[in-house]
PDB file of C-alpha atoms in Angstrom:
ATOM      1  CA  MET A   3      16.600  57.518  29.314  1.00  0.00           C
ATOM      2  CA  THR A   4      16.474  57.427  33.159  1.00  0.00           C
ATOM      3  CA  ILE A   5      17.348  54.278  35.127  1.00  0.00           C
ATOM      4  CA  ASP A   6      15.416  53.803  38.333  1.00  0.00           C
ATOM      5  CA  LEU A   7      17.830  52.413  40.944  1.00  0.00           C
ATOM      6  CA  PRO A   8      16.717  51.350  44.364  1.00  0.00           C
ATOM      7  CA  THR A   9      18.238  53.698  47.116  1.00  0.00           C
ATOM      8  CA  PRO A  10      20.722  51.385  49.041  1.00  0.00           C
ATOM      9  CA  VAL A  11      20.104  51.019  52.816  1.00  0.00           C
ATOM     10  CA  GLY A  12      23.794  50.829  53.195  1.00  0.00           C
ATOM     11  CA  ARG A  13      26.856  49.695  51.151  1.00  0.00           C
ATOM     12  CA  ARG A  14      28.530  46.410  51.248  1.00  0.00           C
ATOM     13  CA  ILE A  15      32.227  47.332  52.359  1.00  0.00           C
ATOM     14  CA  ALA A  16      34.913  45.225  52.265  1.00  0.00           C
ATOM     15  CA  LEU A  17      37.887  46.199  54.657  1.00  0.00           C
ATOM     16  CA  ILE A  18      41.340  44.366  54.264  1.00  0.00           C
ATOM     17  CA  ALA A  19      44.854  45.444  55.803  1.00  0.00           C
ATOM     18  CA  HIS A  20      48.040  44.015  55.522  1.00  0.00           C
ATOM     19  CA  ASP A  21      49.953  43.101  58.779  1.00  0.00           C
ATOM     20  CA  ASN A  22      51.674  46.687  58.809  1.00  0.00           C
ATOM     21  CA  LYS A  23      48.584  48.450  57.997  1.00  0.00           C
ATOM     22  CA  LYS A  24      46.516  46.679  60.467  1.00  0.00           C
ATOM     23  CA  HIS A  25      46.735  49.349  63.221  1.00  0.00           C
ATOM     24  CA  ASP A  26      45.763  52.242  60.512  1.00  0.00           C
ATOM     25  CA  MET A  27      42.735  50.112  59.815  1.00  0.00           C
ATOM     26  CA  LEU A  28      41.833  49.984  63.430  1.00  0.00           C
ATOM     27  CA  GLU A  29      42.096  53.794  64.134  1.00  0.00           C
ATOM     28  CA  TRP A  30      40.179  54.541  60.783  1.00  0.00           C
ATOM     29  CA  ALA A  31      37.536  52.338  61.516  1.00  0.00           C
ATOM     30  CA  GLU A  32      37.076  53.409  65.158  1.00  0.00           C
ATOM     31  CA  TYR A  33      37.342  57.191  63.927  1.00  0.00           C
ATOM     32  CA  ASN A  34      34.608  56.367  61.371  1.00  0.00           C
ATOM     33  CA  LEU A  35      32.582  54.000  63.622  1.00  0.00           C
ATOM     34  CA  LYS A  36      29.219  55.748  63.443  1.00  0.00           C
ATOM     35  CA  LEU A  37      29.432  56.054  59.563  1.00  0.00           C
ATOM     36  CA  LEU A  38      30.494  52.235  59.291  1.00  0.00           C
ATOM     37  CA  ALA A  39      27.552  51.184  61.425  1.00  0.00           C
ATOM     38  CA  GLY A  40      25.104  51.822  58.790  1.00  0.00           C
ATOM     39  CA  HIS A  41      26.771  49.404  56.180  1.00  0.00           C
ATOM     40  CA  GLU A  42      27.311  45.577  55.917  1.00  0.00           C
ATOM     41  CA  LEU A  43      31.044  44.860  56.620  1.00  0.00           C
ATOM     42  CA  PHE A  44      33.044  42.095  55.054  1.00  0.00           C
ATOM     43  CA  ALA A  45      36.901  41.421  55.644  1.00  0.00           C
ATOM     44  CA  THR A  46      39.542  38.969  55.459  1.00  0.00           C
ATOM     45  CA  ALA A  47      39.987  36.867  58.561  1.00  0.00           C
ATOM     46  CA  THR A  48      42.290  38.744  60.915  1.00  0.00           C
ATOM     47  CA  THR A  49      41.298  41.998  59.930  1.00  0.00           C
ATOM     48  CA  GLY A  50      37.767  41.201  60.361  1.00  0.00           C
ATOM     49  CA  HIS A  51      38.149  39.737  63.874  1.00  0.00           C
ATOM     50  CA  LEU A  52      40.252  42.588  64.933  1.00  0.00           C
ATOM     51  CA  LEU A  53      37.315  44.954  63.741  1.00  0.00           C
ATOM     52  CA  GLN A  54      34.683  42.592  65.335  1.00  0.00           C
ATOM     53  CA  GLN A  55      36.388  42.955  68.825  1.00  0.00           C
ATOM     54  CA  ARG A  56      37.290  46.859  68.434  1.00  0.00           C
ATOM     55  CA  LEU A  57      34.068  47.891  66.974  1.00  0.00           C
ATOM     56  CA  GLY A  58      31.568  45.582  68.045  1.00  0.00           C
ATOM     57  CA  LEU A  59      30.220  45.647  64.832  1.00  0.00           C
ATOM     58  CA  PRO A  60      29.188  42.302  62.814  1.00  0.00           C
ATOM     59  CA  VAL A  61      31.722  41.773  60.333  1.00  0.00           C
ATOM     60  CA  THR A  62      31.410  38.626  57.623  1.00  0.00           C
ATOM     61  CA  CYS A  63      34.861  37.360  57.681  1.00  0.00           C
ATOM     62  CA  PHE A  64      36.576  35.427  54.655  1.00  0.00           C
ATOM     63  CA  ARG A  65      39.882  33.411  54.806  1.00  0.00           C
ATOM     64  CA  SER A  66      43.027  35.136  55.615  1.00  0.00           C
ATOM     65  CA  GLY A  67      44.492  36.895  52.444  1.00  0.00           C
ATOM     66  CA  PRO A  68      47.452  34.596  52.004  1.00  0.00           C
ATOM     67  CA  PHE A  69      44.910  31.849  52.067  1.00  0.00           C
ATOM     68  CA  GLY A  70      42.441  32.789  49.740  1.00  0.00           C
ATOM     69  CA  GLY A  71      40.569  35.548  51.643  1.00  0.00           C
ATOM     70  CA  ASP A  72      41.759  38.221  48.826  1.00  0.00           C
ATOM     71  CA  GLN A  73      40.403  35.739  45.978  1.00  0.00           C
ATOM     72  CA  GLN A  74      37.136  35.230  47.988  1.00  0.00           C
ATOM     73  CA  ILE A  75      36.557  39.031  48.137  1.00  0.00           C
ATOM     74  CA  GLY A  76      37.516  39.517  44.598  1.00  0.00           C
ATOM     75  CA  ALA A  77      34.934  36.826  43.593  1.00  0.00           C
ATOM     76  CA  ARG A  78      32.314  38.718  45.595  1.00  0.00           C
ATOM     77  CA  ILE A  79      33.186  41.795  43.744  1.00  0.00           C
ATOM     78  CA  ALA A  80      32.884  40.103  40.319  1.00  0.00           C
ATOM     79  CA  GLU A  81      29.291  38.732  41.503  1.00  0.00           C
ATOM     80  CA  GLY A  82      28.089  42.207  42.511  1.00  0.00           C
ATOM     81  CA  GLY A  83      28.304  41.630  46.131  1.00  0.00           C
ATOM     82  CA  ILE A  84      30.490  44.356  47.106  1.00  0.00           C
ATOM     83  CA  ASP A  85      30.159  48.131  46.643  1.00  0.00           C
ATOM     84  CA  LEU A  86      33.224  49.680  48.047  1.00  0.00           C
ATOM     85  CA  LEU A  87      36.718  48.227  48.881  1.00  0.00           C
ATOM     86  CA  VAL A  88      39.092  49.958  51.664  1.00  0.00           C
ATOM     87  CA  PHE A  89      42.355  47.973  51.216  1.00  0.00           C
ATOM     88  CA  PHE A  90      45.220  49.424  53.280  1.00  0.00           C
ATOM     89  CA  TRP A  91      47.990  47.235  51.548  1.00  0.00           C
ATOM     90  CA  ASP A  92      51.886  47.721  52.398  1.00  0.00           C
ATOM     91  CA  PRO A  93      53.729  48.759  49.228  1.00  0.00           C
ATOM     92  CA  LEU A  94      56.857  48.628  51.155  1.00  0.00           C
ATOM     93  CA  GLU A  95      56.987  45.059  51.930  1.00  0.00           C
ATOM     94  CA  PRO A  96      56.828  42.003  49.725  1.00  0.00           C
ATOM     95  CA  HIS A  97      53.930  39.748  49.945  1.00  0.00           C
ATOM     96  CA  PRO A  98      54.060  36.067  48.768  1.00  0.00           C
ATOM     97  CA  HIS A  99      50.346  36.434  47.741  1.00  0.00           C
ATOM     98  CA  ASP A 100      51.067  39.524  45.599  1.00  0.00           C
ATOM     99  CA  PRO A 101      49.435  38.019  42.626  1.00  0.00           C
ATOM    100  CA  ASP A 102      46.234  37.732  44.481  1.00  0.00           C
ATOM    101  CA  VAL A 103      46.453  41.362  45.744  1.00  0.00           C
ATOM    102  CA  LYS A 104      46.834  42.566  42.059  1.00  0.00           C
ATOM    103  CA  ALA A 105      44.057  40.556  40.996  1.00  0.00           C
ATOM    104  CA  LEU A 106      41.831  41.814  43.701  1.00  0.00           C
ATOM    105  CA  LEU A 107      42.626  45.482  42.705  1.00  0.00           C
ATOM    106  CA  ARG A 108      42.026  44.386  39.070  1.00  0.00           C
ATOM    107  CA  VAL A 109      38.714  43.038  39.554  1.00  0.00           C
ATOM    108  CA  ALA A 110      37.530  46.307  41.804  1.00  0.00           C
ATOM    109  CA  VAL A 111      38.798  48.363  38.901  1.00  0.00           C
ATOM    110  CA  VAL A 112      37.072  46.452  36.092  1.00  0.00           C
ATOM    111  CA  CYS A 113      33.763  46.143  38.107  1.00  0.00           C
ATOM    112  CA  ASN A 114      33.976  49.788  38.658  1.00  0.00           C
ATOM    113  CA  ILE A 115      33.799  49.834  42.451  1.00  0.00           C
ATOM    114  CA  PRO A 116      35.538  52.763  44.444  1.00  0.00           C
ATOM    115  CA  ILE A 117      38.881  51.732  46.073  1.00  0.00           C
ATOM    116  CA  ALA A 118      40.590  53.482  49.063  1.00  0.00           C
ATOM    117  CA  CYS A 119      44.140  52.303  49.473  1.00  0.00           C
ATOM    118  CA  ASN A 120      44.981  54.742  52.551  1.00  0.00           C
ATOM    119  CA  ARG A 121      43.284  56.761  55.373  1.00  0.00           C
ATOM    120  CA  ALA A 122      42.864  60.145  53.311  1.00  0.00           C
ATOM    121  CA  THR A 123      41.060  58.194  50.397  1.00  0.00           C
ATOM    122  CA  ALA A 124      38.975  56.127  52.725  1.00  0.00           C
ATOM    123  CA  ASP A 125      37.900  59.110  54.544  1.00  0.00           C
ATOM    124  CA  PHE A 126      36.659  60.787  51.501  1.00  0.00           C
ATOM    125  CA  LEU A 127      34.884  57.721  50.285  1.00  0.00           C
ATOM    126  CA  ILE A 128      33.168  56.965  53.612  1.00  0.00           C
ATOM    127  CA  SER A 129      31.962  60.662  54.041  1.00  0.00           C
ATOM    128  CA  SER A 130      31.072  61.171  50.505  1.00  0.00           C
ATOM    129  CA  PRO A 131      27.497  62.315  49.865  1.00  0.00           C
ATOM    130  CA  LEU A 132      27.566  59.812  47.298  1.00  0.00           C
ATOM    131  CA  ILE A 133      27.735  56.829  49.598  1.00  0.00           C
ATOM    132  CA  ASP A 134      23.902  57.020  50.225  1.00  0.00           C
ATOM    133  CA  ARG A 135      22.927  57.291  46.645  1.00  0.00           C
ATOM    134  CA  ALA A 136      22.280  54.630  44.018  1.00  0.00           C
ATOM    135  CA  HIS A 137      24.933  53.578  41.972  1.00  0.00           C
ATOM    136  CA  GLN A 138      24.823  52.456  38.358  1.00  0.00           C
ATOM    137  CA  PRO A 139      25.545  48.762  38.699  1.00  0.00           C
ATOM    138  CA  TRP A 140      27.931  47.212  36.001  1.00  0.00           C
ATOM    139  CA  ASP A 141      28.621  43.746  35.050  1.00  0.00           C
ATOM    140  CA  PRO A 142      31.697  43.487  32.827  1.00  0.00           C
ATOM    141  CA  ALA A 143      30.600  39.803  31.764  1.00  0.00           C
ATOM    142  CA  ALA A 144      27.284  41.161  30.365  1.00  0.00           C
ATOM    143  CA  ASP A 145      29.102  42.000  27.057  1.00  0.00           C
ATOM    144  CA  PRO A 146      32.534  40.469  26.941  1.00  0.00           C
ATOM    145  CA  ARG A 147      33.279  42.594  23.908  1.00  0.00           C
ATOM    146  CA  GLN A 148      32.949  45.546  25.925  1.00  0.00           C
ATOM    147  CA  HIS A 149      36.460  46.747  27.460  1.00  0.00           C
ATOM    148  CA  CYS A 150      35.168  49.840  29.370  1.00  0.00           C
ATOM    149  CA  HIS A 151      32.203  51.134  31.092  1.00  0.00           C
ATOM    150  CA  ALA A 152      29.565  52.199  28.579  1.00  0.00           C
ATOM    151  CA  ARG A 153      27.740  55.485  29.800  1.00  0.00           C
ATOM    152  CA  THR A 154      24.732  56.787  28.092  1.00  0.00           C
ATOM    153  CA  GLY A 155      23.158  60.153  28.654  1.00  0.00           C
ATOM    154  CA  PRO A 156      24.732  63.745  28.970  1.00  0.00           C
ATOM    155  CA  GLY A 157      28.545  63.681  29.055  1.00  0.00           C
ATOM    156  CA  ALA A 158      28.596  60.139  27.532  1.00  0.00           C
ATOM    157  CA  VAL A 159      32.198  58.906  26.072  1.00  0.00           C
ATOM    158  CA  PRO A 160      31.869  57.659  22.813  1.00  0.00           C
ATOM    159  CA  GLN A 161      33.176  54.112  22.298  1.00  0.00           C
ATOM    160  CA  LEU A 162      35.742  53.351  19.940  1.00  0.00           C
ATOM    161  CA  ALA A 163      35.001  50.150  17.656  1.00  0.00           C
TER     162      ALA A 163
END
């Protein structure tokens, strides 16, 4: 069975960086400015404003992470409104909104969107030839009994009952 998916004009990319990682995010984004320019960008408040000032690209800003921004982006992911998450989080610092961070990463995994948590992975994702190809969307709420991404066709993994 072949599924015709529209070719994306650009991805919807969420960019988040904890305080100690904002410099890394700015350097990464500046280095990848030409690649990012073809995509729709979203970010939490401080990260988004820094990226707007540094890159001159439009960025849709949500609230600051500790004030619900991570949850807002997580909701967008769950609704199918974000295609890729670049989240430079700081594993060496405690965060008062750590449950929100974990929830954001969980929903990104459940909804099967690519996640980059460091510059190396972000470089691989943004420069991948797959960035411009259609992606099989998946809605985990479509079948609540389904706990993993069901794939059909060659190489499909049979699901256990």
